[in-house]
PDB file of C-alpha atoms in Angstrom:
ATOM      1  CA  MET Z1421       0.000   0.000   0.000  1.00 95.00           C
ATOM      2  CA  ASN Z1422       1.356   3.390  -1.052  1.00 98.00           C
ATOM      3  CA  ILE Z1423       0.240   6.317   1.124  1.00 98.00           C
ATOM      4  CA  LEU Z1424       0.483   9.940   0.038  1.00 98.00           C
ATOM      5  CA  HIS Z1425       0.543  12.024   3.241  1.00 98.00           C
ATOM      6  CA  ILE Z1426      -0.293  15.679   2.607  1.00 98.00           C
ATOM      7  CA  ASP Z1427      -0.170  18.462   5.187  1.00 98.00           C
ATOM      8  CA  SER Z1428      -0.961  22.112   4.528  1.00 96.00           C
ATOM      9  CA  ALA Z1429      -1.307  23.802   7.932  1.00 97.00           C
ATOM     10  CA  ILE Z1430       0.923  26.813   8.534  1.00 95.00           C
ATOM     11  CA  THR Z1431       0.901  26.379  12.326  1.00 94.00           C
ATOM     12  CA  GLY Z1432       3.617  23.733  12.633  1.00 91.00           C
ATOM     13  CA  ASP Z1433       3.560  21.616  15.776  1.00 89.00           C
ATOM     14  CA  ALA Z1434       0.422  23.414  17.010  1.00 92.00           C
ATOM     15  CA  SER Z1435      -1.572  22.057  14.058  1.00 95.00           C
ATOM     16  CA  VAL Z1436      -4.414  19.669  14.836  1.00 96.00           C
ATOM     17  CA  SER Z1437      -4.705  18.592  11.202  1.00 97.00           C
ATOM     18  CA  ARG Z1438      -1.011  17.601  11.221  1.00 97.00           C
ATOM     19  CA  LEU Z1439      -1.527  15.641  14.429  1.00 96.00           C
ATOM     20  CA  LEU Z1440      -4.491  13.826  12.916  1.00 97.00           C
ATOM     21  CA  THR Z1441      -2.857  13.043   9.568  1.00 97.00           C
ATOM     22  CA  ALA Z1442       0.087  11.520  11.447  1.00 97.00           C
ATOM     23  CA  GLU Z1443      -2.316   9.376  13.494  1.00 96.00           C
ATOM     24  CA  ILE Z1444      -4.207   8.294  10.368  1.00 96.00           C
ATOM     25  CA  VAL Z1445      -0.975   7.313   8.594  1.00 97.00           C
ATOM     26  CA  ALA Z1446       0.192   5.396  11.682  1.00 95.00           C
ATOM     27  CA  LYS Z1447      -3.100   3.475  11.750  1.00 94.00           C
ATOM     28  CA  LEU Z1448      -2.845   2.649   8.041  1.00 95.00           C
ATOM     29  CA  LYS Z1449       0.755   1.463   8.432  1.00 94.00           C
ATOM     30  CA  ALA Z1450       0.156  -0.626  11.563  1.00 92.00           C
ATOM     31  CA  GLY Z1451       0.822  -4.263  10.778  1.00 79.00           C
ATOM     32  CA  ARG Z1452       1.477  -3.576   7.099  1.00 88.00           C
ATOM     33  CA  ARG Z1453       5.098  -4.179   6.256  1.00 88.00           C
ATOM     34  CA  ASP Z1454       4.402  -3.339   2.607  1.00 92.00           C
ATOM     35  CA  ALA Z1455       3.193   0.202   3.393  1.00 95.00           C
ATOM     36  CA  THR Z1456       5.226   3.081   1.971  1.00 97.00           C
ATOM     37  CA  VAL Z1457       4.668   6.763   2.665  1.00 97.00           C
ATOM     38  CA  THR Z1458       5.390   9.761   0.483  1.00 98.00           C
ATOM     39  CA  TYR Z1459       5.187  12.952   2.512  1.00 98.00           C
ATOM     40  CA  ARG Z1460       4.331  16.323   0.995  1.00 98.00           C
ATOM     41  CA  ASP Z1461       4.206  19.463   3.149  1.00 98.00           C
ATOM     42  CA  LEU Z1462       2.313  22.012   1.075  1.00 98.00           C
ATOM     43  CA  ALA Z1463       3.041  24.744   3.624  1.00 96.00           C
ATOM     44  CA  GLU Z1464       6.553  24.778   2.175  1.00 96.00           C
ATOM     45  CA  GLY Z1465       5.009  26.284  -0.941  1.00 94.00           C
ATOM     46  CA  VAL Z1466       2.966  25.302  -3.962  1.00 97.00           C
ATOM     47  CA  PRO Z1467       3.140  27.663  -6.932  1.00 96.00           C
ATOM     48  CA  ALA Z1468      -0.149  29.256  -7.885  1.00 96.00           C
ATOM     49  CA  ILE Z1469      -1.111  28.712 -11.497  1.00 96.00           C
ATOM     50  CA  ASP Z1470      -0.845  31.779 -13.699  1.00 96.00           C
ATOM     51  CA  ASN Z1471      -0.502  32.825 -17.323  1.00 96.00           C
ATOM     52  CA  ASP Z1472       2.997  31.342 -17.622  1.00 96.00           C
ATOM     53  CA  TRP Z1473       1.762  28.051 -16.121  1.00 96.00           C
ATOM     54  CA  PHE Z1474      -1.168  27.973 -18.546  1.00 94.00           C
ATOM     55  CA  HIS Z1475       1.094  28.400 -21.569  1.00 93.00           C
ATOM     56  CA  ALA Z1476       3.576  25.810 -20.311  1.00 94.00           C
ATOM     57  CA  VAL Z1477       1.366  23.132 -18.792  1.00 93.00           C
ATOM     58  CA  ARG Z1478      -2.042  23.414 -20.391  1.00 87.00           C
ATOM     59  CA  GLN Z1479      -0.850  24.311 -23.878  1.00 87.00           C
ATOM     60  CA  SER Z1480       2.023  21.792 -23.781  1.00 83.00           C
ATOM     61  CA  PRO Z1481       4.422  23.369 -26.272  1.00 86.00           C
ATOM     62  CA  GLU Z1482       6.436  20.895 -28.359  1.00 89.00           C
ATOM     63  CA  THR Z1483       9.679  22.556 -27.381  1.00 92.00           C
ATOM     64  CA  PRO Z1484       9.170  24.227 -24.000  1.00 93.00           C
ATOM     65  CA  THR Z1485      11.641  26.810 -22.796  1.00 94.00           C
ATOM     66  CA  ALA Z1486      13.688  26.024 -19.687  1.00 96.00           C
ATOM     67  CA  ASP Z1487      11.297  28.137 -17.599  1.00 95.00           C
ATOM     68  CA  GLN Z1488       8.268  26.365 -19.073  1.00 95.00           C
ATOM     69  CA  GLN Z1489       9.826  22.950 -18.461  1.00 95.00           C
ATOM     70  CA  ALA Z1490      10.412  23.884 -14.819  1.00 96.00           C
ATOM     71  CA  LEU Z1491       6.692  24.683 -14.425  1.00 96.00           C
ATOM     72  CA  ILE Z1492       5.722  21.427 -16.159  1.00 95.00           C
ATOM     73  CA  ASP Z1493       8.080  19.448 -13.922  1.00 96.00           C
ATOM     74  CA  VAL Z1494       6.510  20.825 -10.721  1.00 96.00           C
ATOM     75  CA  SER Z1495       3.005  19.905 -11.851  1.00 97.00           C
ATOM     76  CA  ASP Z1496       4.175  16.496 -13.085  1.00 97.00           C
ATOM     77  CA  ARG Z1497       5.784  15.730  -9.692  1.00 97.00           C
ATOM     78  CA  PHE Z1498       2.544  16.464  -7.833  1.00 98.00           C
ATOM     79  CA  LEU Z1499       0.607  14.329 -10.309  1.00 97.00           C
ATOM     80  CA  ALA Z1500       3.062  11.428 -10.110  1.00 98.00           C
ATOM     81  CA  GLU Z1501       2.656  11.311  -6.323  1.00 98.00           C
ATOM     82  CA  VAL Z1502      -1.118  11.038  -6.692  1.00 98.00           C
ATOM     83  CA  LYS Z1503      -0.863   8.427  -9.454  1.00 98.00           C
ATOM     84  CA  ASP Z1504       1.458   6.272  -7.352  1.00 98.00           C
ATOM     85  CA  ALA Z1505      -0.738   6.449  -4.231  1.00 98.00           C
ATOM     86  CA  ASP Z1506      -3.322   3.914  -3.163  1.00 98.00           C
ATOM     87  CA  VAL Z1507      -4.456   6.131  -0.278  1.00 98.00           C
ATOM     88  CA  LEU Z1508      -4.265   9.905   0.115  1.00 98.00           C
ATOM     89  CA  VAL Z1509      -4.233  11.266   3.673  1.00 98.00           C
ATOM     90  CA  ILE Z1510      -4.933  14.991   3.468  1.00 98.00           C
ATOM     91  CA  GLY Z1511      -4.739  17.542   6.255  1.00 98.00           C
ATOM     92  CA  LEU Z1512      -7.509  20.118   5.865  1.00 98.00           C
ATOM     93  CA  PRO Z1513      -7.102  22.983   8.327  1.00 97.00           C
ATOM     94  CA  ILE Z1514      -9.848  25.565   7.991  1.00 97.00           C
ATOM     95  CA  TYR Z1515      -8.751  29.180   7.662  1.00 95.00           C
ATOM     96  CA  ASN Z1516     -11.445  31.804   7.133  1.00 95.00           C
ATOM     97  CA  PHE Z1517     -14.084  29.129   6.438  1.00 96.00           C
ATOM     98  CA  THR Z1518     -12.156  27.337   3.691  1.00 96.00           C
ATOM     99  CA  LEU Z1519      -9.036  25.413   2.757  1.00 97.00           C
ATOM    100  CA  THR Z1520      -5.522  26.797   2.722  1.00 96.00           C
ATOM    101  CA  ALA Z1521      -4.271  28.599  -0.372  1.00 97.00           C
ATOM    102  CA  GLN Z1522      -1.516  25.996  -0.656  1.00 97.00           C
ATOM    103  CA  LEU Z1523      -4.012  23.134  -0.797  1.00 98.00           C
ATOM    104  CA  LYS Z1524      -6.080  24.991  -3.407  1.00 98.00           C
ATOM    105  CA  ASN Z1525      -2.895  25.547  -5.432  1.00 98.00           C
ATOM    106  CA  TRP Z1526      -2.140  21.805  -5.206  1.00 98.00           C
ATOM    107  CA  PHE Z1527      -5.547  20.936  -6.635  1.00 98.00           C
ATOM    108  CA  ASP Z1528      -4.983  23.463  -9.434  1.00 98.00           C
ATOM    109  CA  GLN Z1529      -1.633  21.817 -10.204  1.00 97.00           C
ATOM    110  CA  ILE Z1530      -3.087  18.293 -10.437  1.00 98.00           C
ATOM    111  CA  ALA Z1531      -6.400  19.016 -12.217  1.00 97.00           C
ATOM    112  CA  ARG Z1532      -5.119  18.460 -15.741  1.00 95.00           C
ATOM    113  CA  ALA Z1533      -7.269  17.460 -18.684  1.00 93.00           C
ATOM    114  CA  GLY Z1534      -6.122  14.229 -20.281  1.00 93.00           C
ATOM    115  CA  ILE Z1535      -4.076  13.230 -17.235  1.00 95.00           C
ATOM    116  CA  SER Z1536      -6.195  13.375 -14.071  1.00 97.00           C
ATOM    117  CA  PHE Z1537      -9.544  13.860 -15.833  1.00 97.00           C
ATOM    118  CA  ARG Z1538     -10.963  13.962 -19.324  1.00 96.00           C
ATOM    119  CA  TYR Z1539     -13.971  15.493 -20.993  1.00 94.00           C
ATOM    120  CA  THR Z1540     -16.524  13.114 -22.468  1.00 95.00           C
ATOM    121  CA  ALA Z1541     -19.923  13.506 -24.136  1.00 95.00           C
ATOM    122  CA  GLU Z1542     -21.455  12.702 -20.729  1.00 94.00           C
ATOM    123  CA  GLY Z1543     -19.302  15.269 -18.916  1.00 93.00           C
ATOM    124  CA  PRO Z1544     -15.933  15.151 -17.133  1.00 94.00           C
ATOM    125  CA  GLU Z1545     -14.535  11.771 -16.082  1.00 97.00           C
ATOM    126  CA  GLY Z1546     -11.909  11.390 -13.378  1.00 97.00           C
ATOM    127  CA  LEU Z1547      -8.910   9.271 -14.339  1.00 97.00           C
ATOM    128  CA  MET Z1548      -7.437   8.643 -10.857  1.00 98.00           C
ATOM    129  CA  LYS Z1549      -9.933   5.917  -9.996  1.00 97.00           C
ATOM    130  CA  GLY Z1550      -9.463   3.127  -7.471  1.00 97.00           C
ATOM    131  CA  LYS Z1551      -7.900   5.302  -4.791  1.00 98.00           C
ATOM    132  CA  ARG Z1552      -9.052   6.192  -1.312  1.00 97.00           C
ATOM    133  CA  ALA Z1553      -8.800   9.530   0.490  1.00 98.00           C
ATOM    134  CA  ILE Z1554      -8.969  10.234   4.211  1.00 98.00           C
ATOM    135  CA  VAL Z1555      -9.249  13.911   5.106  1.00 98.00           C
ATOM    136  CA  ALA Z1556      -8.367  15.310   8.539  1.00 97.00           C
ATOM    137  CA  TYR Z1557     -10.642  18.338   8.961  1.00 97.00           C
ATOM    138  CA  ALA Z1558      -9.573  20.732  11.727  1.00 97.00           C
ATOM    139  CA  ALA Z1559     -11.455  23.925  12.523  1.00 96.00           C
ATOM    140  CA  ALA Z1560     -11.529  26.317  15.436  1.00 95.00           C
ATOM    141  CA  GLY Z1561     -15.119  27.374  14.868  1.00 93.00           C
ATOM    142  CA  THR Z1562     -16.427  26.106  11.528  1.00 94.00           C
ATOM    143  CA  PRO Z1563     -18.539  22.970  12.001  1.00 93.00           C
ATOM    144  CA  ILE Z1564     -18.005  20.433   9.228  1.00 95.00           C
ATOM    145  CA  GLY Z1565     -20.951  20.307   6.849  1.00 95.00           C
ATOM    146  CA  SER Z1566     -22.390  23.595   8.106  1.00 96.00           C
ATOM    147  CA  GLU Z1567     -23.335  26.532   5.888  1.00 96.00           C
ATOM    148  CA  LEU Z1568     -20.051  28.129   6.981  1.00 95.00           C
ATOM    149  CA  ASP Z1569     -17.975  25.179   5.761  1.00 96.00           C
ATOM    150  CA  PHE Z1570     -16.763  26.000   2.256  1.00 97.00           C
ATOM    151  CA  ALA Z1571     -13.956  23.436   2.388  1.00 97.00           C
ATOM    152  CA  SER Z1572     -15.173  19.869   2.904  1.00 97.00           C
ATOM    153  CA  GLY Z1573     -17.614  19.960  -0.019  1.00 97.00           C
ATOM    154  CA  TYR Z1574     -14.932  21.456  -2.252  1.00 98.00           C
ATOM    155  CA  ILE Z1575     -12.428  18.763  -1.269  1.00 98.00           C
ATOM    156  CA  ARG Z1576     -14.955  15.989  -1.880  1.00 98.00           C
ATOM    157  CA  HIS Z1577     -15.893  17.518  -5.251  1.00 98.00           C
ATOM    158  CA  MET Z1578     -12.312  18.001  -6.444  1.00 98.00           C
ATOM    159  CA  LEU Z1579     -11.274  14.508  -5.416  1.00 98.00           C
ATOM    160  CA  GLY Z1580     -14.332  13.108  -7.203  1.00 98.00           C
ATOM    161  CA  PHE Z1581     -13.566  15.254 -10.229  1.00 98.00           C
ATOM    162  CA  ILE Z1582     -10.243  13.448 -10.645  1.00 98.00           C
ATOM    163  CA  GLY Z1583     -11.847  10.061  -9.949  1.00 98.00           C
ATOM    164  CA  ILE Z1584     -11.347   9.589  -6.194  1.00 98.00           C
ATOM    165  CA  THR Z1585     -14.830   8.945  -4.836  1.00 98.00           C
ATOM    166  CA  ASP Z1586     -13.947   6.890  -1.734  1.00 97.00           C
ATOM    167  CA  VAL Z1587     -13.537   9.881   0.602  1.00 98.00           C
ATOM    168  CA  GLU Z1588     -13.771   9.776   4.412  1.00 97.00           C
ATOM    169  CA  PHE Z1589     -13.471  12.678   6.867  1.00 97.00           C
ATOM    170  CA  VAL Z1590     -11.952  12.695  10.334  1.00 97.00           C
ATOM    171  CA  PRO Z1591     -13.424  15.948  11.684  1.00 96.00           C
ATOM    172  CA  ALA Z1592     -12.063  17.903  14.645  1.00 96.00           C
ATOM    173  CA  ASP Z1593     -14.234  20.995  14.749  1.00 93.00           C
ATOM    174  CA  GLY Z1594     -15.200  23.370  17.526  1.00 91.00           C
ATOM    175  CA  LEU Z1595     -11.576  23.398  18.685  1.00 93.00           C
ATOM    176  CA  ALA Z1596     -11.759  27.020  19.859  1.00 91.00           C
ATOM    177  CA  PHE Z1597     -14.540  26.106  22.293  1.00 93.00           C
ATOM    178  CA  ASP Z1598     -13.364  22.718  23.552  1.00 93.00           C
ATOM    179  CA  ARG Z1599     -10.164  21.393  22.022  1.00 90.00           C
ATOM    180  CA  ASP Z1600     -10.268  18.114  23.949  1.00 91.00           C
ATOM    181  CA  ALA Z1601     -13.845  17.384  22.845  1.00 92.00           C
ATOM    182  CA  GLY Z1602     -12.993  18.222  19.213  1.00 91.00           C
ATOM    183  CA  LEU Z1603     -10.025  15.863  19.283  1.00 92.00           C
ATOM    184  CA  ALA Z1604     -12.120  13.158  20.953  1.00 93.00           C
ATOM    185  CA  ARG Z1605     -14.723  13.392  18.166  1.00 91.00           C
ATOM    186  CA  ALA Z1606     -11.969  13.110  15.560  1.00 93.00           C
ATOM    187  CA  ARG Z1607     -10.419  10.094  17.228  1.00 92.00           C
ATOM    188  CA  THR Z1608     -13.810   8.401  17.443  1.00 92.00           C
ATOM    189  CA  ALA Z1609     -14.153   8.884  13.687  1.00 92.00           C
ATOM    190  CA  LEU Z1610     -10.590   7.667  13.180  1.00 91.00           C
ATOM    191  CA  ASP Z1611     -11.279   4.491  15.163  1.00 90.00           C
ATOM    192  CA  LYS Z1612     -14.075   3.648  12.691  1.00 89.00           C
ATOM    193  CA  ILE Z1613     -11.844   3.956   9.641  1.00 86.00           C
ATOM    194  CA  ALA Z1614     -10.660   0.646   8.326  1.00 77.00           C
ATOM    195  CA  ALA Z1615      -6.928   0.251   8.123  1.00 69.00           C
TER     196      ALA Z1615
END
């Protein structure tokens, strides 16, 4: 089993989503000698897509310049990690009611027509099928699934868009009001997730 472990919180050791992703990965690895983990810390930076990225990556020039090739290589690396994974463990800290900019940038980098999805007469089809995603949702005051939560639905949609429809959430919300209770709820959800 190949695990892609993704964190995006900017709060370092104080991050609940980082704590939870580590616990999820440990549970998945327990008793599995074949498990491998690729770790990606998006807080270290994920380039936002822009006009240069569009011309390099989306338009795929036959002879890209060195700068264009560098942009293509970054996107290709992110995509290769997803392709190689059986399970994605994603930390989803909530800032201002939504996901981090770095996590949004990561989705922009991997949503590529003809590689992670394709357009068909029936609509878009995800090409990263057969994978599982476990998302550690951590929020100070945004309850998961509430009208204030603009992140969990987006994550589920984007993963489904690229073909990953087996998506589970480990939610730790209400942390600003009762951190211990929020963590207890998350760990109860984690206990129910099959390794």
